[in-house]
């Protein structure tokens, strides 16, 4: 058991060479306010004066004090040690006895037999790091003291807690000291030695307050009460020492320090320790607990606590050392071995790095990387997200009728007919409108190319190959070459996407099996119009009580009128109208309009299935001609202009409206007559203003002519038909684009980069004159490798030390 503390001391020495304590070694941390007697307690434990003294803050750097017990037959100094100048192993004038000495870690193999020189070296080393302005530093000073008068202990003396800055100290000196103390006492393996003077209220103890923050259950806190002999008369610390005020798991121990007068008169510490024992034994109150008071009992208690604590922590230290050993070995492997000088070795290393990088690039796209992230999408999964979420949702959000108003459709239809009044809907108007909507798919498709291109650049930038990270120049050149490869394949990919859209624009395939076609669009449109008219006629209209009758009447009358118009090959444009719920009676010869010829084969009344074909010759060509020509279904033919069931002369606008309402027929000529009347009024007004007779002068043609605000039933029918056809065909093209664009990007950009990346890198980088430049190792990598090797060596030593003590302790 006695060997445990020296083992921890060895581990501390090993890790202090790195300036860090990664293992959280067991140690005793001395905490207290300024002038609480911390330094005196430590000097009493050692039995020698060796710590700096003075006014204000004196301890300005942590002091790691390792006390090593020497048996009486081992008092001679080792022969390989160098005695410090001015010291004498046999001189006692300066306090040295030849039986004890000190060593500093920053001055290895140099022994200080004069403890006054130890004090001077502590002051000198403190000033070297912090200056002489009372500043503090967290860099510790390591001191070993070999003596037969000490027990094996490891203590850490920290600066005393102060409230008010002194001299050139920073304004936040208290915060800095508290932060430094917390870094030591918050470690679970640290034993807290909380020093509090007896002549102050224990509730105001800074040391106990800090200890309570990191050790709320007071399991690893030992209280030390100093200056018991300086308490006011009539007061005592009995309740505190017996744990009646504050209970600590390790208890309280009272000590007596030398007074300032004793220090000035250079009273020996050994004599002070004898006086301390006499004080407790002879005190009326403290004599009952005298065997548990004093510096000697404190040192033995600390030794016992520390050894037991080390024994409990040893298995954990062993496992932590093994884990750190494995981690450090892995880190060292990541930095690689030093480079060989031969050209063949450099070339082989360069090819190996290029091959590994290309394999990682392919695996990142294919989702085969071993260290895939579980928190976010990466590589090929992000490309899939672009296709199925970003691109697909964008196309789904494009409406086939966005930006196309009813006036645009009417204007397009009129422009397509030229100077003639068309009998049928011009097919070119449908193509013109649907092409404009198809062209809108080009921009999102090209943006999809850019997103995938950026994602590939992201993959290249995030590939942290352990070998490639060693060579900054090589990594930069690899990224440059790969980015150039991706950029070269981006242009063909964009050209392919543009060609896909041009292909769709080049030929409007109205024979596509998914296209709604003439029959489907017309039937759907007529059904919607009939349902809408039925809703309008419900209520005051007695003929709208039966929905089936309305549909039957509309179909029969519409079929008869369209067959008669086709037989006469009339050039007058048909005006579609919706018939009432009952078919009108066959008109008498007196009521027939001029030019009316009955159909040679009249349809059966009420026929609505569209199975009968018209006998007249079709007018024009194209799939839309079937709506109004011989190819149209009987129920789909519009009512010819001028058709009326009245027997008198041509009705006026008001009588026409009334007749249509009573007979169930909508007069489609009313809007045209109203427009003509307005035009005649305008011409007459202009002629009267010009001084001429009415009708002698024409109005000036406007610069911009748009479709009129009044929409006839024929125009409404035609626009709805164009809309339904546009929706149907645009959906077909959108489906094609959603399928072909990702395929094109994968083939022309992604797969090409995967297939050609290695050839591109080898052809551009594998050149003998570039070996030295590309394989120049980063200085940071070199320094990290050096530090990692040092850590690995230290961990191996620590592992050997722990294994040695475990074998000796548990088998010996």
PDB file of C-alpha atoms in Angstrom, residues 48 437 678:
ATOM      1  CA  UNK A  48      10.645  22.814   6.940  1.00  0.00           C
ATOM      2  CA  UNK A 437     -46.390  26.526 -70.751  1.00  0.00           C
ATOM      3  CA  UNK A 678     -72.258  50.159 -80.172  1.00  0.00           C
TER       4      UNK A 678
END
